[in-house]
């Protein structure tokens, strides 16, 4: 038994819109990631030196994260 699949060509406008939507989602994902990093650094900045030591970090490590991410 043979199965045939018919493909349709999309109009150029649809391809363009699809590309724009994909790019929008990629940018949105990058922004979500950057905001998550920002929140993490902000949370770490609020910890005391003893709390940072408990998780194996120093104030300098947190400052390095701030510089690297922002």
Short mmCIF file of C-alpha atoms in Angstrom, two decimals:
data_model
loop_
_atom_site.label_atom_id
_atom_site.label_comp_id
_atom_site.label_asym_id
_atom_site.label_seq_id
_atom_site.Cartn_x
_atom_site.Cartn_y
_atom_site.Cartn_z
CA UNK A 1 0.00 0.00 0.00
CA UNK A 2 1.41 3.38 -0.98
CA UNK A 3 0.82 6.46 1.08
CA UNK A 4 1.10 9.79 -0.68
CA UNK A 5 1.61 13.03 1.13
CA UNK A 6 0.74 16.25 -0.54
CA UNK A 7 2.67 19.31 0.55
CA UNK A 8 1.45 22.82 0.13
CA UNK A 9 3.61 25.81 -0.45
CA UNK A 10 3.09 28.62 1.98
CA UNK A 11 2.76 32.17 0.75
CA UNK A 12 5.83 34.31 1.32
CA UNK A 13 3.97 36.44 3.87
CA UNK A 14 3.19 33.41 6.03
CA UNK A 15 6.83 32.35 6.04
CA UNK A 16 7.89 35.86 7.01
CA UNK A 17 5.35 36.06 9.83
CA UNK A 18 6.39 32.63 11.10
CA UNK A 19 10.03 33.76 11.17
CA UNK A 20 9.11 36.92 13.06
CA UNK A 21 7.05 34.98 15.60
CA UNK A 22 9.93 32.53 16.14
CA UNK A 23 12.34 35.43 16.69
CA UNK A 24 9.91 37.09 19.11
CA UNK A 25 9.70 33.90 21.18
CA UNK A 26 13.50 33.57 21.19
CA UNK A 27 13.89 37.15 22.44
CA UNK A 28 11.21 36.59 25.08
CA UNK A 29 13.05 33.47 26.29
CA UNK A 30 16.32 35.41 26.52
CA UNK A 31 14.59 38.12 28.55
CA UNK A 32 13.09 35.52 30.91
CA UNK A 33 16.54 34.03 31.45
CA UNK A 34 18.14 37.42 32.07
CA UNK A 35 15.41 38.34 34.56
CA UNK A 36 15.89 35.04 36.40
CA UNK A 37 19.64 35.76 36.67
CA UNK A 38 18.88 39.27 37.92
CA UNK A 39 16.53 37.91 40.61
CA UNK A 40 19.10 35.33 41.68
CA UNK A 41 21.85 37.92 42.09
CA UNK A 42 19.47 40.24 43.97
CA UNK A 43 18.54 37.41 46.33
CA UNK A 44 22.20 36.51 46.92
CA UNK A 45 23.02 40.15 47.65
CA UNK A 46 20.51 40.12 50.49
CA UNK A 47 22.17 37.16 52.23
CA UNK A 48 24.54 37.66 55.14
CA UNK A 49 28.21 36.64 54.81
CA UNK A 50 27.48 33.62 57.00
CA UNK A 51 24.58 32.52 54.79
CA UNK A 52 26.75 32.93 51.71
CA UNK A 53 29.47 30.86 53.37
CA UNK A 54 26.90 28.12 54.06
CA UNK A 55 26.27 27.77 50.33
CA UNK A 56 29.94 28.11 49.42
CA UNK A 57 29.94 31.68 48.12
CA UNK A 58 31.57 34.93 49.14
CA UNK A 59 30.46 38.52 48.68
CA UNK A 60 33.08 38.76 45.92
CA UNK A 61 31.49 35.83 44.08
CA UNK A 62 28.15 37.62 44.12
CA UNK A 63 29.78 40.82 42.86
CA UNK A 64 31.45 38.84 40.05
CA UNK A 65 28.04 37.48 39.07
CA UNK A 66 26.62 40.99 38.98
CA UNK A 67 29.43 42.20 36.73
CA UNK A 68 29.23 39.17 34.42
CA UNK A 69 25.44 39.26 34.00
CA UNK A 70 24.90 43.00 33.95
#
